[in-house]
Amino acid sequence: MRRGRFAPTPSGRLHIGNARTALLAWLQMRSAGGAFILRMEDIDKPRSRPGLAEAVIEDLRWLGIDWDEGPDVGGVFGPYVQSRREQRYEEAIVRLMSEGRLYPCYCSRAELAAIASAPHGLSSEGPAYPGTCRHRTARELADRAAVKSPSLRFAMPDRPLHFVDALMGTQYFSAGAGGDFVVKRADGIYGYQLAVVIDDAAMEITDVLRGSDLLDSTPRQLSLYEALGLPAPSFAHVPLLFGPDGQRLAKRDDVINVAGMRAAGVRPEAIIGWLAYWSGLLDRPEPAKASELIPEFEPANVSMEPVVVTEEALRKLVGGSR
Ligand code: GLU
């Protein structure tokens, strides 16, 4: 059976961009008769605020999106909350370390910031890490270890990589795509790339559909799957929604929060209708229940154009649907 998931980071209220990704991932599974899993990615505790996980759950349910396994409903692959799965990440670290796939990195923030001439890493991160600590002598490492605890980096394989995105087609990446990345920070926090791979594999996820901001994370994740001898899921990336100012939607913007819209009296069907329209699933932004979209859903019909949520559209959505 196919298994898909939505894996939000509870660092803010659910906005309509997150809601759209959730809707498409949910439709992909529901239209294929697959299972849908909700997982809270609260591994970066300083960024995750208490109560937000519950709020995200409430917003998704209100929109008509449901799941077969998740933090609130349980399931055989639980717990479905990353902060309760750290043991598993540590086991993977120990294994990767013993196989020589990780190395300690002692670079300071200032040293990292000075890597201005390096080729670009992930769009979310700036310059790629040039592997400074990978090439340090044992002596240098010992000197640094005496004064600082290291982060652990995964050494990316030194060869180009490609994969077939289920929606965007074949994606090519140059050798070491994005540079060697941190799997465990010096303060003990496990990296997103590691946690997401361990969890998707453990939860037997077959289909990952997510926002295209994570497209450049995929070669990292594929390299981890390979290093750990785990089967990788199929990946599909969808374009992001942009705000009227052309910027990516931000979680703190109340106007585009699902909860803010609900408080303003907007109906869930109105939001789903617009999300479906922006995604190329409806010809007009007319109200629709999420479940009504299942029979007609074809992943190939999802529009691959970036969507700009205009002021006028927001006015119609918030003002016109009460
Ligand atoms: N937790 C990630 C986020 O909210 C998504 C992880 C994923 O879908 O792979 O951006």
Coordinates of C-alpha atoms and ligand atoms in Angstrom, one line a residue:
M1 CA 0.0 0.0 0.0
R2 CA 1.3 3.5 -0.8
R3 CA 2.0 5.7 2.2
G4 CA 2.3 9.5 2.0
R5 CA 2.8 12.1 4.7
F6 CA 2.6 15.7 5.8
A7 CA 5.5 16.7 8.1
P8 CA 5.0 20.2 9.4
T9 CA 7.5 22.0 11.6
P10 CA 5.4 23.5 14.4
S11 CA 7.1 26.9 14.4
G12 CA 4.1 29.0 13.5
R13 CA 0.4 28.7 12.6
L14 CA -0.5 26.8 9.4
H15 CA -0.6 29.3 6.5
I16 CA -2.3 28.7 3.2
G17 CA 1.0 27.7 1.5
N18 CA 1.5 24.9 4.0
A19 CA -2.2 24.0 3.7
R20 CA -1.8 23.7 0.0
T21 CA 1.1 21.3 0.3
A22 CA -0.8 19.2 2.9
L23 CA -3.9 19.2 0.6
L24 CA -1.9 17.9 -2.5
A25 CA 0.0 15.3 -0.5
W26 CA -3.3 14.1 1.0
L27 CA -5.1 14.1 -2.4
Q28 CA -2.2 12.1 -3.9
M29 CA -2.7 9.4 -1.3
R30 CA -6.5 9.5 -1.0
S31 CA -6.9 9.2 -4.7
A32 CA -4.6 6.2 -4.8
G33 CA -6.3 4.5 -1.9
G34 CA -3.1 4.9 0.1
A35 CA -2.5 5.8 3.8
F36 CA -1.8 9.3 5.0
I37 CA 0.5 10.0 8.0
L38 CA 1.0 13.2 10.0
R39 CA 4.3 13.7 11.6
M40 CA 5.4 16.7 13.8
E41 CA 8.9 17.8 13.0
D42 CA 9.7 19.5 16.2
I43 CA 13.3 18.3 16.4
D44 CA 14.6 21.9 16.5
K45 CA 13.1 22.6 19.9
P46 CA 14.1 26.3 20.1
R47 CA 12.1 26.9 16.9
S48 CA 9.1 24.8 17.9
R49 CA 6.7 26.5 20.3
P50 CA 4.4 24.6 22.7
G51 CA 0.8 24.5 21.6
L52 CA 1.5 25.0 17.9
A53 CA 1.5 21.3 17.1
E54 CA -2.1 21.1 18.4
A55 CA -3.0 24.3 16.5
V56 CA -1.7 22.8 13.3
I57 CA -3.7 19.6 13.9
E58 CA -6.8 21.7 14.5
D59 CA -6.3 23.8 11.4
L60 CA -5.8 20.7 9.2
R61 CA -8.8 18.9 10.5
W62 CA -11.0 22.0 10.1
L63 CA -9.9 22.1 6.4
G64 CA -11.2 18.5 6.0
I65 CA -7.8 16.8 5.9
D66 CA -7.5 13.6 7.9
W67 CA -4.8 11.0 8.6
D68 CA -4.6 7.3 9.4
E69 CA -1.6 7.7 11.7
G70 CA -0.3 10.7 13.6
P71 CA 0.5 12.2 17.0
D72 CA -3.1 12.4 18.1
V73 CA -4.4 9.1 16.6
G74 CA -1.3 6.9 17.1
G75 CA -0.3 4.0 14.8
V76 CA 2.2 1.2 14.6
F77 CA 5.1 3.3 13.5
G78 CA 4.8 5.9 16.4
P79 CA 5.7 8.1 18.0
Y80 CA 4.8 10.6 15.3
V81 CA 6.6 13.4 17.0
Q82 CA 10.3 13.9 16.2
S83 CA 11.3 15.1 19.7
R84 CA 10.3 11.6 20.9
R85 CA 12.4 9.8 18.3
E86 CA 15.9 11.0 19.2
Q87 CA 17.1 7.5 20.1
R88 CA 16.6 6.4 16.5
Y89 CA 18.6 9.4 15.1
E90 CA 21.4 8.7 17.6
E91 CA 21.6 5.0 16.4
A92 CA 21.9 6.2 12.8
I93 CA 24.7 8.7 13.8
V94 CA 26.6 5.9 15.6
R95 CA 26.3 3.7 12.5
L96 CA 27.3 6.4 10.0
M97 CA 30.2 7.4 12.2
S98 CA 31.5 3.8 12.5
E99 CA 31.3 3.5 8.7
G100 CA 33.4 6.7 8.2
R101 CA 30.5 8.7 6.6
L102 CA 30.6 11.5 9.2
Y103 CA 33.3 13.8 10.5
P104 CA 33.5 16.3 13.3
C105 CA 33.4 19.9 12.3
Y106 CA 34.9 22.6 14.5
C107 CA 34.3 25.6 12.3
S108 CA 32.9 28.6 14.2
R109 CA 30.0 30.7 12.9
A110 CA 32.4 33.4 11.9
E111 CA 34.5 30.9 9.9
L112 CA 31.4 29.6 8.2
A113 CA 30.3 33.1 7.4
A114 CA 33.6 33.9 5.8
I115 CA 33.2 31.2 3.2
A116 CA 31.9 33.8 0.8
S117 CA 33.6 32.6 -2.3
A118 CA 32.3 29.0 -2.1
P119 CA 29.7 27.8 -4.6
H120 CA 26.2 28.1 -3.6
G121 CA 24.8 25.5 -1.2
L122 CA 21.1 25.1 -0.5
S123 CA 19.1 28.1 -1.3
S124 CA 18.0 28.2 2.3
E125 CA 21.6 28.1 3.6
G126 CA 23.9 30.3 1.6
P127 CA 27.4 29.1 0.5
A128 CA 28.2 25.4 0.4
Y129 CA 30.5 24.1 3.2
P130 CA 33.8 23.5 1.4
G131 CA 34.8 20.5 3.6
T132 CA 37.3 22.4 5.7
C133 CA 37.2 20.1 8.7
R134 CA 37.1 17.0 6.4
H135 CA 40.7 17.8 5.4
R136 CA 42.2 18.8 8.8
T137 CA 45.1 16.9 10.1
A138 CA 44.7 14.7 13.3
R139 CA 46.8 17.3 15.1
E140 CA 44.6 20.2 14.1
L141 CA 41.5 18.2 15.0
A142 CA 42.9 17.4 18.5
D143 CA 43.7 21.0 19.1
R144 CA 40.2 22.1 18.2
A145 CA 38.6 19.3 20.2
A146 CA 40.3 20.5 23.3
V147 CA 38.4 23.8 23.3
K148 CA 35.2 23.2 21.4
S149 CA 32.6 20.4 20.9
P150 CA 32.0 19.6 17.3
S151 CA 29.0 19.3 15.1
L152 CA 28.9 16.2 12.9
R153 CA 28.8 16.5 9.1
F154 CA 27.9 13.9 6.6
A155 CA 30.5 13.6 3.8
M156 CA 28.6 13.9 0.5
P157 CA 29.7 11.4 -2.2
D158 CA 31.9 13.1 -4.7
R159 CA 29.9 12.4 -7.8
P160 CA 26.9 13.9 -9.6
L161 CA 23.5 12.7 -8.7
H162 CA 20.1 12.7 -10.3
F163 CA 16.6 11.6 -9.5
V164 CA 13.3 11.5 -11.2
D165 CA 10.8 13.9 -9.5
A166 CA 7.3 12.6 -9.9
L167 CA 6.0 16.0 -10.9
M168 CA 9.1 18.0 -12.1
G169 CA 10.9 15.3 -14.1
T170 CA 14.5 14.4 -13.9
Q171 CA 16.6 16.7 -11.6
Y172 CA 20.4 16.9 -11.9
F173 CA 22.8 17.9 -9.2
S174 CA 26.5 18.4 -9.4
A175 CA 29.0 16.4 -7.2
G176 CA 28.6 17.1 -3.5
A177 CA 25.4 19.1 -4.1
G178 CA 25.1 21.8 -1.5
G179 CA 28.2 20.6 0.4
D180 CA 28.7 18.4 3.4
F181 CA 25.9 19.0 5.9
V182 CA 25.4 18.9 9.6
V183 CA 23.5 15.8 11.0
K184 CA 24.0 16.7 14.6
R185 CA 24.8 20.2 15.9
A186 CA 27.3 20.9 18.6
D187 CA 24.4 21.6 21.0
G188 CA 23.1 18.1 20.4
I189 CA 20.2 18.9 18.1
Y190 CA 19.8 16.5 15.2
G191 CA 19.7 17.9 11.7
Y192 CA 16.5 18.0 9.6
Q193 CA 18.0 15.9 6.8
L194 CA 18.9 13.0 9.0
A195 CA 15.6 13.0 11.0
V196 CA 13.4 13.2 8.0
V197 CA 15.2 10.2 6.3
I198 CA 15.2 8.1 9.4
D199 CA 11.5 8.8 10.0
D200 CA 10.3 8.4 6.4
A201 CA 12.1 5.1 6.2
A202 CA 10.9 3.9 9.6
M203 CA 7.3 4.9 8.8
E204 CA 7.6 3.1 5.4
I205 CA 6.7 6.2 3.5
T206 CA 6.6 5.5 -0.3
D207 CA 5.6 8.9 -1.5
V208 CA 7.0 12.3 -0.4
L209 CA 5.1 15.3 -1.8
R210 CA 6.4 18.6 -0.5
G211 CA 7.2 22.2 -1.4
S212 CA 9.9 22.9 -3.9
D213 CA 11.9 24.8 -1.3
L214 CA 13.1 21.3 -0.3
L215 CA 14.0 20.2 -3.8
D216 CA 17.7 20.9 -3.1
S217 CA 17.6 18.9 0.1
T218 CA 16.7 15.8 -1.9
P219 CA 20.2 14.8 -3.0
R220 CA 21.3 15.0 0.6
Q221 CA 18.5 12.8 1.7
L222 CA 19.1 10.3 -1.2
S223 CA 22.7 10.1 -0.2
L224 CA 21.7 9.3 3.4
Y225 CA 19.3 6.6 2.2
E226 CA 22.1 5.1 0.2
A227 CA 24.6 5.3 3.1
L228 CA 22.2 3.7 5.5
G229 CA 21.1 1.0 3.0
L230 CA 17.5 2.2 3.2
P231 CA 15.0 2.3 0.3
A232 CA 14.2 5.8 -0.8
P233 CA 10.6 7.0 -1.4
S234 CA 9.4 8.6 -4.6
F235 CA 9.7 12.4 -4.4
A236 CA 7.4 15.0 -5.9
H237 CA 7.9 18.8 -5.4
V238 CA 5.3 21.4 -5.9
P239 CA 5.8 25.1 -6.4
L240 CA 5.5 27.5 -3.5
L241 CA 2.8 30.1 -3.0
F242 CA 4.1 33.7 -3.0
G243 CA 2.5 36.6 -1.3
P244 CA 1.3 39.8 -3.0
D245 CA 4.8 41.3 -2.4
G246 CA 6.4 38.4 -4.4
Q247 CA 7.9 37.0 -1.2
R248 CA 7.4 33.5 0.1
L249 CA 4.4 33.3 2.4
A250 CA 5.6 33.6 6.0
K251 CA 4.0 31.9 9.0
R252 CA 3.7 35.0 11.0
D253 CA 1.5 36.8 8.5
D254 CA -2.0 36.6 10.0
V255 CA -3.8 37.4 6.8
I256 CA -2.7 34.2 5.2
N257 CA -3.0 32.0 8.3
V258 CA -5.7 29.4 8.2
A259 CA -6.6 30.3 11.8
G260 CA -6.8 34.0 11.1
M261 CA -9.1 33.3 8.1
R262 CA -11.3 31.1 10.3
A263 CA -11.5 33.8 12.9
A264 CA -12.6 36.2 10.2
G265 CA -15.4 33.9 9.3
V266 CA -14.0 32.3 6.2
R267 CA -15.4 28.8 5.5
P268 CA -13.0 25.9 5.0
E269 CA -14.6 25.1 1.6
A270 CA -13.7 28.6 0.4
I271 CA -10.0 28.1 1.3
I272 CA -9.9 24.6 -0.3
G273 CA -11.6 26.0 -3.4
W274 CA -8.9 28.7 -3.8
L275 CA -6.1 26.2 -3.1
A276 CA -7.5 23.8 -5.7
Y277 CA -7.9 26.7 -8.2
W278 CA -4.3 27.9 -7.6
S279 CA -3.1 24.3 -8.1
G280 CA -4.9 23.9 -11.4
L281 CA -7.5 21.5 -10.1
L282 CA -10.5 23.7 -10.5
D283 CA -11.2 26.2 -13.3
R284 CA -12.7 28.7 -10.9
P285 CA -12.1 29.4 -7.2
E286 CA -15.5 28.0 -6.2
P287 CA -16.1 26.5 -2.7
A288 CA -15.2 22.8 -2.5
K289 CA -14.8 20.2 0.2
A290 CA -11.4 18.5 0.3
S291 CA -13.1 15.1 -0.1
E292 CA -14.9 16.3 -3.2
L293 CA -11.5 16.8 -5.0
I294 CA -10.4 13.1 -4.5
P295 CA -12.2 11.4 -7.4
E296 CA -10.9 13.8 -10.1
F297 CA -7.4 14.2 -8.7
E298 CA -4.5 13.5 -11.0
P299 CA -1.0 14.4 -9.9
A300 CA -0.2 15.2 -13.6
N301 CA -2.8 18.0 -13.5
V302 CA -1.2 19.9 -10.7
S303 CA 0.0 23.2 -12.1
M304 CA 3.7 23.7 -11.9
E305 CA 3.6 27.4 -12.2
P306 CA 4.6 29.4 -9.1
V307 CA 1.5 30.9 -7.6
V308 CA 1.2 34.6 -6.6
V309 CA -1.5 35.2 -4.1
T310 CA -2.7 38.6 -5.1
E311 CA -4.3 41.2 -2.9
E312 CA -7.4 40.9 -5.0
A313 CA -7.5 37.1 -4.5
L314 CA -7.0 37.5 -0.8
R315 CA -9.8 40.1 -0.7
K316 CA -12.1 37.7 -2.5
L317 CA -11.1 34.8 -0.3
V318 CA -11.4 36.6 3.0
G319 CA -14.1 39.2 2.1
G320 CA -16.3 37.4 -0.3
S321 CA -16.8 34.0 1.2
R322 CA -18.5 34.7 4.5
Ligands
GLU1 N1 9.3 19.8 8.3 C1 9.6 20.4 7.0 C2 9.0 21.7 6.8 O1 8.0 22.0 7.5 C3 9.1 19.5 5.8 C4 9.8 18.2 5.7 C5 9.5 17.4 4.5 O2 8.4 17.5 3.9 O3 10.4 16.7 4.0 O4 9.5 22.5 6.0

